[in-house]
CSV table of C-alpha atoms and ligand atoms in Angstrom, one decimal:
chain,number,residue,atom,x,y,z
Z,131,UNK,CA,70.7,136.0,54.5
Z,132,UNK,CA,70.7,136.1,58.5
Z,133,UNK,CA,72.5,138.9,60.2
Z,134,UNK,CA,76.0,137.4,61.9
Z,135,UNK,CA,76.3,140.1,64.3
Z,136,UNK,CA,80.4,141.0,64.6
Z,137,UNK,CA,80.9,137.4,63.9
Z,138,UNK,CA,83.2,136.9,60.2
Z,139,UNK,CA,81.2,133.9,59.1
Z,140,UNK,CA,78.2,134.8,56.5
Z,141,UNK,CA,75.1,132.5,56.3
Z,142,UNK,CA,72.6,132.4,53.4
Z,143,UNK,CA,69.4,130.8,55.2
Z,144,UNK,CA,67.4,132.8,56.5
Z,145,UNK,CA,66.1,131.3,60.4
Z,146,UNK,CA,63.1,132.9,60.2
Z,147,UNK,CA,61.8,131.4,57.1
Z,148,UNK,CA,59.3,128.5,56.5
Z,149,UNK,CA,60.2,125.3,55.3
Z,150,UNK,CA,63.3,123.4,54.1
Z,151,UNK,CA,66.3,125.5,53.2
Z,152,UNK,CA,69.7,123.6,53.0
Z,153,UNK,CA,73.1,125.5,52.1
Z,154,UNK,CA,76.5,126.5,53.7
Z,155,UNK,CA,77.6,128.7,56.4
Z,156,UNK,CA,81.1,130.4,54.5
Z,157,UNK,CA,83.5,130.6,57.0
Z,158,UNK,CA,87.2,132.8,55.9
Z,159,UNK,CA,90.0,131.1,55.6
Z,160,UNK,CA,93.2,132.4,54.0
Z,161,UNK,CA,95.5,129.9,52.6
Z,162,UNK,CA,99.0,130.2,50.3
Z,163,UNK,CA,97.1,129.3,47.4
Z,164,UNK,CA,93.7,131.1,48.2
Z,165,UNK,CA,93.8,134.2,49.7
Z,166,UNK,CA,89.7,134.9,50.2
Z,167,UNK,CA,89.3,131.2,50.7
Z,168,UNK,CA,86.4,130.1,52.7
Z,169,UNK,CA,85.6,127.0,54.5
Z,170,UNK,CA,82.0,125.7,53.7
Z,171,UNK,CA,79.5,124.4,56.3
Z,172,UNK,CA,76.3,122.2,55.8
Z,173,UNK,CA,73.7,123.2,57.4
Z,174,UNK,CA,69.8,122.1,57.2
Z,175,UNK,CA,67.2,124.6,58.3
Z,176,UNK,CA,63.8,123.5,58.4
Z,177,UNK,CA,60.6,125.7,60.2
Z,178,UNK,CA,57.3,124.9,60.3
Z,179,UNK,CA,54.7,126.2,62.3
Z,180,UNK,CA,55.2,127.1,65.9
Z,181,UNK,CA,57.3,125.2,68.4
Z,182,UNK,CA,60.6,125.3,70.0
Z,183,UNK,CA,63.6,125.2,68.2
Z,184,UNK,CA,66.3,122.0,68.2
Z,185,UNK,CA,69.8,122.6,67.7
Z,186,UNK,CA,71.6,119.5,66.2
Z,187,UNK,CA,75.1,119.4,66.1
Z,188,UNK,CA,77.7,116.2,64.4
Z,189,UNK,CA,81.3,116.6,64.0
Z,190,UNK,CA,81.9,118.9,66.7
Z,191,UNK,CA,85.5,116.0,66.7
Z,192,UNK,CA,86.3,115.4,63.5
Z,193,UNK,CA,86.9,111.7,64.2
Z,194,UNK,CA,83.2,111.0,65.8
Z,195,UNK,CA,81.3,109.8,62.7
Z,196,UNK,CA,77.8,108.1,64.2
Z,197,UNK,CA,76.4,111.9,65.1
Z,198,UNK,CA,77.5,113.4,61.3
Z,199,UNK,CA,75.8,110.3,59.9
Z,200,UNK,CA,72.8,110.8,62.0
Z,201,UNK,CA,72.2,114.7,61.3
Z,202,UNK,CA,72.8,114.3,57.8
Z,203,UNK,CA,70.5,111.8,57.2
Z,204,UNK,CA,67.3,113.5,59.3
Z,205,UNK,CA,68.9,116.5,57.7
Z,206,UNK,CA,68.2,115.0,54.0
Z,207,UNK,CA,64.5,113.6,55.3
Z,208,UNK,CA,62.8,115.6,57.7
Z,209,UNK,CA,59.8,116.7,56.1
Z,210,UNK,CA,59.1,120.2,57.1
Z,211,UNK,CA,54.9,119.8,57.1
Z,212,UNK,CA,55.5,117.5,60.1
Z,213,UNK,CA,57.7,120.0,61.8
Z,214,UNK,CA,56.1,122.1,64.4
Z,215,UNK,CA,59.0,124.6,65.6
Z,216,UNK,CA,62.4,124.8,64.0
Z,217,UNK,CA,64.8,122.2,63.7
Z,218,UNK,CA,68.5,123.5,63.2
Z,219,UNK,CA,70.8,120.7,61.5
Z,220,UNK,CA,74.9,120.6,61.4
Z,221,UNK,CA,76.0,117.1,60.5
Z,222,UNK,CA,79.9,118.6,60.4
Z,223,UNK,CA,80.4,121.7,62.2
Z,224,UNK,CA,83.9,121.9,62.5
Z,225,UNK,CA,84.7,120.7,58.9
Z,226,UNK,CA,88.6,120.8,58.6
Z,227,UNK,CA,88.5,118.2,61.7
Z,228,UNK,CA,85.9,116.2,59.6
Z,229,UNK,CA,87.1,115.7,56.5
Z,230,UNK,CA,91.1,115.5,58.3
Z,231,UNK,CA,89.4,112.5,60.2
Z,232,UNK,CA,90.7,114.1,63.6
Z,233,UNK,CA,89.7,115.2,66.6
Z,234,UNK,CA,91.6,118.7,66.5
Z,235,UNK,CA,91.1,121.2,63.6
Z,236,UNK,CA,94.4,120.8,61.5
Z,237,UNK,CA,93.8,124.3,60.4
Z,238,UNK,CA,95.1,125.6,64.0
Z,239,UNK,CA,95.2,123.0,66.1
Z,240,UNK,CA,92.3,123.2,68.2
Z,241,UNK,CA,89.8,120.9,70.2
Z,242,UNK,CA,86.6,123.2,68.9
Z,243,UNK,CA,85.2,122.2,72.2
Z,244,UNK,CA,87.8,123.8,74.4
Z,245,UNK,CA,87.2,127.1,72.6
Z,246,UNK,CA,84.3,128.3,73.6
Z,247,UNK,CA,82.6,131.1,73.9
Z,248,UNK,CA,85.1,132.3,71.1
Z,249,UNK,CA,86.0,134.9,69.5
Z,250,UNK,CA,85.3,136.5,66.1
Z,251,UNK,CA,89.1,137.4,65.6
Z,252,UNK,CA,90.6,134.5,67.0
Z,253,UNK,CA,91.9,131.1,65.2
Z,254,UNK,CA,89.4,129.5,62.9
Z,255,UNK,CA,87.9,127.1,66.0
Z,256,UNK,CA,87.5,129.9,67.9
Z,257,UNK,CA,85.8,132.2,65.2
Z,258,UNK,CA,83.7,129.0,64.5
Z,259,UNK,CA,82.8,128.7,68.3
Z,260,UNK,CA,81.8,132.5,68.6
Z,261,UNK,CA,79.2,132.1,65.7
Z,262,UNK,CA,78.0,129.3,67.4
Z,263,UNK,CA,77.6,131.0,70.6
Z,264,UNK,CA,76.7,134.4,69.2
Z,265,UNK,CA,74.5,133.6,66.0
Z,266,UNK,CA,73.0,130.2,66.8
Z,267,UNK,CA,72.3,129.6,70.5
Z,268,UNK,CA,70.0,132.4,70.9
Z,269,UNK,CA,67.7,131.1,69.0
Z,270,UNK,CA,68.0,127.5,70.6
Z,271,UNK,CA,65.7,125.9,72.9
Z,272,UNK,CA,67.3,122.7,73.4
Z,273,UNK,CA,70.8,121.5,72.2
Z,274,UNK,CA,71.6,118.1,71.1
Z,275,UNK,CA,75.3,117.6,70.3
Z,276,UNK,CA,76.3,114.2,69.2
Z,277,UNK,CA,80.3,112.9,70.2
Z,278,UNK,CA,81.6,109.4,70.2
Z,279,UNK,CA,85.1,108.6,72.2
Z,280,UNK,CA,86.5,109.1,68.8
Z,281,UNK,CA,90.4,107.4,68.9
Z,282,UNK,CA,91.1,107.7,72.5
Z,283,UNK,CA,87.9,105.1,74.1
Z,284,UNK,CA,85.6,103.4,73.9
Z,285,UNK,CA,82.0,104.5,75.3
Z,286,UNK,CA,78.7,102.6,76.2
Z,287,UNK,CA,75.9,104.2,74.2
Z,288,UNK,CA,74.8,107.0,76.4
Z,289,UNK,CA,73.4,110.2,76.2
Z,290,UNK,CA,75.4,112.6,79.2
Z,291,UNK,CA,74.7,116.1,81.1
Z,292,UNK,CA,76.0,118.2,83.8
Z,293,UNK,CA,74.6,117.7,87.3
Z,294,UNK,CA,72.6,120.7,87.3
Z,295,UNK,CA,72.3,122.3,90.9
Z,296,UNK,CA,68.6,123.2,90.3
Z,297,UNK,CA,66.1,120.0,90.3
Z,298,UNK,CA,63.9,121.3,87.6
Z,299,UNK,CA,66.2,122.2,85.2
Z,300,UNK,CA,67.7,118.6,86.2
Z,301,UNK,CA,64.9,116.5,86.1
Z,302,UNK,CA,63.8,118.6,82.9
Z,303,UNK,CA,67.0,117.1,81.4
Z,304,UNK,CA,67.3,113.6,82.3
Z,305,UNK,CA,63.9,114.0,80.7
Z,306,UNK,CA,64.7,114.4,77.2
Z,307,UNK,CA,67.9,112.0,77.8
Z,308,UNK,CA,65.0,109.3,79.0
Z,309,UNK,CA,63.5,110.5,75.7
Z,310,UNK,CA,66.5,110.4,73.3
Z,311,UNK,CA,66.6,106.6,74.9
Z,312,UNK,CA,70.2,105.4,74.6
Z,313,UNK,CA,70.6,102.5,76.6
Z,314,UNK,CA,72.8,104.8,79.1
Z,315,UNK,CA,72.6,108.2,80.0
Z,316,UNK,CA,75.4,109.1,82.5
Z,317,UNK,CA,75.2,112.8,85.0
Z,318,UNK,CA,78.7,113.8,85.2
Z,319,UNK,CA,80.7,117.1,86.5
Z,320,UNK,CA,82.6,118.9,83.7
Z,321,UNK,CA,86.1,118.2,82.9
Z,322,UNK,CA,88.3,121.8,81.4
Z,323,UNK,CA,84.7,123.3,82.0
Z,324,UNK,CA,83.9,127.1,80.6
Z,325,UNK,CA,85.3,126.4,77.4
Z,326,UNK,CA,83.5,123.4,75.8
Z,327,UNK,CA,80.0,123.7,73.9
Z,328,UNK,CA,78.1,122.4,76.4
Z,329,UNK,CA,79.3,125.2,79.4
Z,330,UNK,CA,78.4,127.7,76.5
Z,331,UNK,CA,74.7,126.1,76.1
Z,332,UNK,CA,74.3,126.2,80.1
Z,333,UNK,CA,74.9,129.6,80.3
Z,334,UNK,CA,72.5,130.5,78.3
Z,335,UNK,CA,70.2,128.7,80.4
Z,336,UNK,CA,69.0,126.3,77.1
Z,337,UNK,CA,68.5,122.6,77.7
Z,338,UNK,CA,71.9,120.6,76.5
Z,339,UNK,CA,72.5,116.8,75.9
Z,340,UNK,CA,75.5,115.4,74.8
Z,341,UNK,CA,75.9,111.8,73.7
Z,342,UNK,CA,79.0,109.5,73.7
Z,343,UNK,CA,77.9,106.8,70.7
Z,344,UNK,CA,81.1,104.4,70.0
Z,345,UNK,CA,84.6,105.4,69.4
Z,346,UNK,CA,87.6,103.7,68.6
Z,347,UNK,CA,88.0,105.5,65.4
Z,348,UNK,CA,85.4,103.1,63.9
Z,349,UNK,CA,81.4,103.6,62.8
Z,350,UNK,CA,79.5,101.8,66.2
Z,351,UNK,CA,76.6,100.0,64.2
Z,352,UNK,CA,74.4,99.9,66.9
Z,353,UNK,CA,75.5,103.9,67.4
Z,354,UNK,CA,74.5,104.7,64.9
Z,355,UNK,CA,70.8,103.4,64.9
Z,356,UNK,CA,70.7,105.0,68.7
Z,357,UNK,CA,71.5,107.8,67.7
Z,358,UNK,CA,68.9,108.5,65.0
Z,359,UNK,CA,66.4,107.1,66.8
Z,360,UNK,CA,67.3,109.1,69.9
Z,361,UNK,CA,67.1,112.7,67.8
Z,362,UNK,CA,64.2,111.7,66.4
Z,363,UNK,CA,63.2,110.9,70.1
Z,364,UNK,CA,64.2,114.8,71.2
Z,365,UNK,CA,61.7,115.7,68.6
Z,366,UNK,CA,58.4,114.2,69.3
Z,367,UNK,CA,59.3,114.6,72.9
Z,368,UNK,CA,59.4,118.5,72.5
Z,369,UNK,CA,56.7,118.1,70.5
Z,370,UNK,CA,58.4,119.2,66.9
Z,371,UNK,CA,57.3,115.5,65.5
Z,372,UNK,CA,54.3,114.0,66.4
Z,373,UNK,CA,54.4,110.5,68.0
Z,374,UNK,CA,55.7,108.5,71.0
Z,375,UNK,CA,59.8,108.3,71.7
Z,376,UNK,CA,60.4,104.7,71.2
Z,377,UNK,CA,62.8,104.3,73.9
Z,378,UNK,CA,62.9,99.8,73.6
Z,379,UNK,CA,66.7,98.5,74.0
Z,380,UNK,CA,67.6,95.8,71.5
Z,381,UNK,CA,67.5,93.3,74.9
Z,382,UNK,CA,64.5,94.2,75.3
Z,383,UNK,CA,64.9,96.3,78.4
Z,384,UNK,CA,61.8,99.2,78.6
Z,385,UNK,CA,64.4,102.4,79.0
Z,386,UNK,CA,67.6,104.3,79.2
Z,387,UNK,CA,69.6,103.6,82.7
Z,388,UNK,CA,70.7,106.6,84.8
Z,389,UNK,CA,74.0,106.9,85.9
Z,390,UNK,CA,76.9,108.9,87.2
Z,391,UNK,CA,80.0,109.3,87.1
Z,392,UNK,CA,80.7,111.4,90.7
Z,393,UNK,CA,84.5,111.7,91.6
Z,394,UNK,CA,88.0,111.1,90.6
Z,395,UNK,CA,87.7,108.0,92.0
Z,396,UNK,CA,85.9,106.6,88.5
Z,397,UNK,CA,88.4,107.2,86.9
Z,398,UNK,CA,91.8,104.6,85.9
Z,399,UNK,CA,95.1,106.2,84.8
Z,400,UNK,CA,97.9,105.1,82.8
Z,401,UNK,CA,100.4,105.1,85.4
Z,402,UNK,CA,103.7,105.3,82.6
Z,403,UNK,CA,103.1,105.4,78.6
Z,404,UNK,CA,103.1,102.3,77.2
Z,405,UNK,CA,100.7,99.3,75.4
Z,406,UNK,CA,97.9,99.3,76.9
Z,407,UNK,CA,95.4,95.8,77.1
Z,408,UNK,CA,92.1,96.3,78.4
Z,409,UNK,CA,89.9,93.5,79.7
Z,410,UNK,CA,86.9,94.4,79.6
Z,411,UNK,CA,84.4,96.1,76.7
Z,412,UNK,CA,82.6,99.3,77.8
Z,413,UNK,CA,79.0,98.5,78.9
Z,414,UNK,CA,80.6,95.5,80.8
Z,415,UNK,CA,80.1,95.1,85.3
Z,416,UNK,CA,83.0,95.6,87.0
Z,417,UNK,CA,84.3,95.6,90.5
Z,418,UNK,CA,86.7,97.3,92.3
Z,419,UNK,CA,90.0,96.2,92.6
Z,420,UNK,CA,89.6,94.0,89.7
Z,421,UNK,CA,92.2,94.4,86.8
Z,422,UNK,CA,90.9,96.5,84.0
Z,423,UNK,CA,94.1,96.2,82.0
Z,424,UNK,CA,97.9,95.7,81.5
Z,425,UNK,CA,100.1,97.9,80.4
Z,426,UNK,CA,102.7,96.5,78.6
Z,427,UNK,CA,106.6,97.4,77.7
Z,428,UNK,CA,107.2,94.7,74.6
Z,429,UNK,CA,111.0,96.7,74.1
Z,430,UNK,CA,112.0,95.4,77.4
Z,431,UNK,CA,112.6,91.9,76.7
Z,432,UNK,CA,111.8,90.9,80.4
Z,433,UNK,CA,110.1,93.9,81.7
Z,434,UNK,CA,107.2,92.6,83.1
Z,435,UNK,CA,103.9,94.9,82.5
Z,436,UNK,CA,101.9,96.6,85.1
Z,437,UNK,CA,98.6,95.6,86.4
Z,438,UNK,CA,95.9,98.7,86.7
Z,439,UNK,CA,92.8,98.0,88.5
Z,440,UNK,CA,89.6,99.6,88.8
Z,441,UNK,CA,89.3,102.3,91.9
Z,442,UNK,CA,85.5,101.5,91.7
Z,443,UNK,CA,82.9,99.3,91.0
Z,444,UNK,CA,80.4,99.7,88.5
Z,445,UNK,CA,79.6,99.6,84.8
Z,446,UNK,CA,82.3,100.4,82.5
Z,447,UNK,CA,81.1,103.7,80.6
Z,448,UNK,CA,84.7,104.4,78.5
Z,449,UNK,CA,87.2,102.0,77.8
Z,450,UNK,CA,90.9,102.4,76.7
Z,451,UNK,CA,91.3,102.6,72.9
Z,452,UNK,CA,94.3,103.3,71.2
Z,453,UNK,CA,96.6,100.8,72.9
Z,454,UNK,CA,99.6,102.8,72.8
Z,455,UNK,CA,98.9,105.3,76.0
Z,456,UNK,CA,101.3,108.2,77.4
Z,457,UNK,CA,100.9,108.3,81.2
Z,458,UNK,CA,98.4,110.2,82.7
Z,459,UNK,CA,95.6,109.0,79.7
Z,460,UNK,CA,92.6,107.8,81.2
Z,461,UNK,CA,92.1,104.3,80.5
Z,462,UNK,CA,88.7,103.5,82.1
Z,463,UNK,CA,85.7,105.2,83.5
Z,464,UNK,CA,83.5,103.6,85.4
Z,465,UNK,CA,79.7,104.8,86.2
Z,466,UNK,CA,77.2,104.1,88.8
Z,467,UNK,CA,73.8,104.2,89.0
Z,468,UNK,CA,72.2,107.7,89.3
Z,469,UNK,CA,71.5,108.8,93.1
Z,470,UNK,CA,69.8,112.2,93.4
Z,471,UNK,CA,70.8,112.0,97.6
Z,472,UNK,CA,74.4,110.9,96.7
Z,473,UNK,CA,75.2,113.6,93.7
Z,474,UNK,CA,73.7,116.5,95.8
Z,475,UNK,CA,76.4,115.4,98.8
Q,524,ZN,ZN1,83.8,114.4,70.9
């Protein structure tokens, strides 16, 4: 049983303890038809001798599926006598979102990321949030938290970070993202920063990686192998498995691919709603000016459908997914390779 502080959600495992311990964090959640209901969170604990500690984290969107299959799986396998540290695994942290299959918690509506740092009276996302901020990430060393584009895009495989102003602690990141070894891994300045997860593990000065592994609304095959490969990577590179990161692409290319994405600029908008036709596939070279969609209006029975073109050339990092759009939805991003000179500007 681990102290949780002011926070209302109870955890059996104890973080201190050696070995495997796997079990549930019971969060409260009053219903019509179950008034000291709680809401049950796997999570895997395993400790072994001495070594920093990994925070793993799936299901932070409920419709992002490669990361929960990923930290299950290492959650079910890692063999604590080849751990040296502490290796903290939650395949499905916000669980209403996960088994509703959606991005928002159904429970109150909320992006989980958009609630941080929290608060232990607030809705459920934002009670769940707190605990993470207050319980969990001071025992963290580094922070891996797996997304895909869920509905909304499509993304090249990537890992992705915050510029970070100081060159150690940036260089110390794009690191263990060269380590995780997605075939991407994209720099980027926060969007709706200060609330998500990653703004909470900054501020605590703890080394965060985020991925972006498919979307779509469909398991990415080749996500999937990435990413549990790639957390395996974050291990041995910190040292908590032993071995070499095997960082090969299936091409055959030796390494992950820095890039950024620097200004508005990178960004395509919807321009009205409508149906949106992309024509290109994320990962794919593109150039500016060229069209990376139309956006149809099939009720109008001669409407014509607007062109929207790329502001910048590049590689395609997220493509449109959903086809039907509202305007203002982002229908492409596009990246550029990394440029320490250029992102400081
Ligand atoms: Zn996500």
């Amino acid at each position: 049983m681990t102290s949780t502080g002011g926070s209302r959600i109870r955890c059996d495992l104890d973080f201190e303890r050696g070995g495997r311990q796997a079990g549930y964090l019971r969060a409260p959640l009053s219903r019509n038809t179950s008034g000291w209901g709680t809401v049950e969170i796997p999570i895997v604990v395993v400790k072994n001798g001495s070594g920093p500690t990994i925070l793993l984290t799936g299901g932070v969107h409920g419709d992002e599926y490669e990361g929960q299959i990923a930290v299950s799986r290492l959650g079910r396998e890692l063999d604590p006598a080849r751990v040296q540290g502490r290796v903290i695994l939650i395949p499905a942290l916000n669980i209403p979102a996960v088994l509703n299959d959606t991005r928002l918690s159904p429970v109150d509506d909320r992006d989980m990321s958009r609630c941080f740092p929290g608060n232990p009276r607030g809705t459920f996302s934002e009670m769940l949030a707190h605990f993470v901020d207050s319980v969990l990430l001071p025992l963290v060393d580094v922070s891996v938290d797996l997304h895909t584009a869920g509905h909304s895009m499509e993304s090249a495989l990537s890992t992705n970070m915050h510029y970070l102003p100081d060159p150690a602690a940036r260089r110390r990141t794009m690191d263990a993202a060269a380590a995780f070894g997605a075939p991407f891994n994209v720099v980027f300045w926060g969007v709706d920063e200060g609330a998500t997860l990653t703004s909470s593990v900054e501020r605590r000065g703890i080394l965060s990686l985020g991925t972006e592994l498919g979307g779509w609304g469909r398991v990415h095959v080749e996500g999937v192998r990435i990413g549990e490969r790639g957390i395996r990577n974050v291990l041995k590179h910190f040292g908590v498995l032993e071995g070499k990161p095997d960082t090969v692409q299936r091409d055959g290319s030796p390494g992950t691919r820095h890039m950024m994405v620097r200004d508005q600029g990178c960004y395509s908008f919807a321009p009205a709603g409508g149906l949106f036709e992309p024509r290109h596939l994320a990962g794919e070279d593109v150039r500016e000016g060229d069209l990376a969609g139309f956006l149809h209006f099939v009720e109008d029975v001669d409407r014509a459908p607007i062109e929207v073109r790329y502001r910048r050339s590049g590689v395609l990092w997220m493509a449109s997914g959903p086809g039907r759009v509202q305007r203002g939805d982002v229908v492409a991003v596009v990246m550029n390779d990394y440029d320490d000179a250029l992102a400081a500007g």
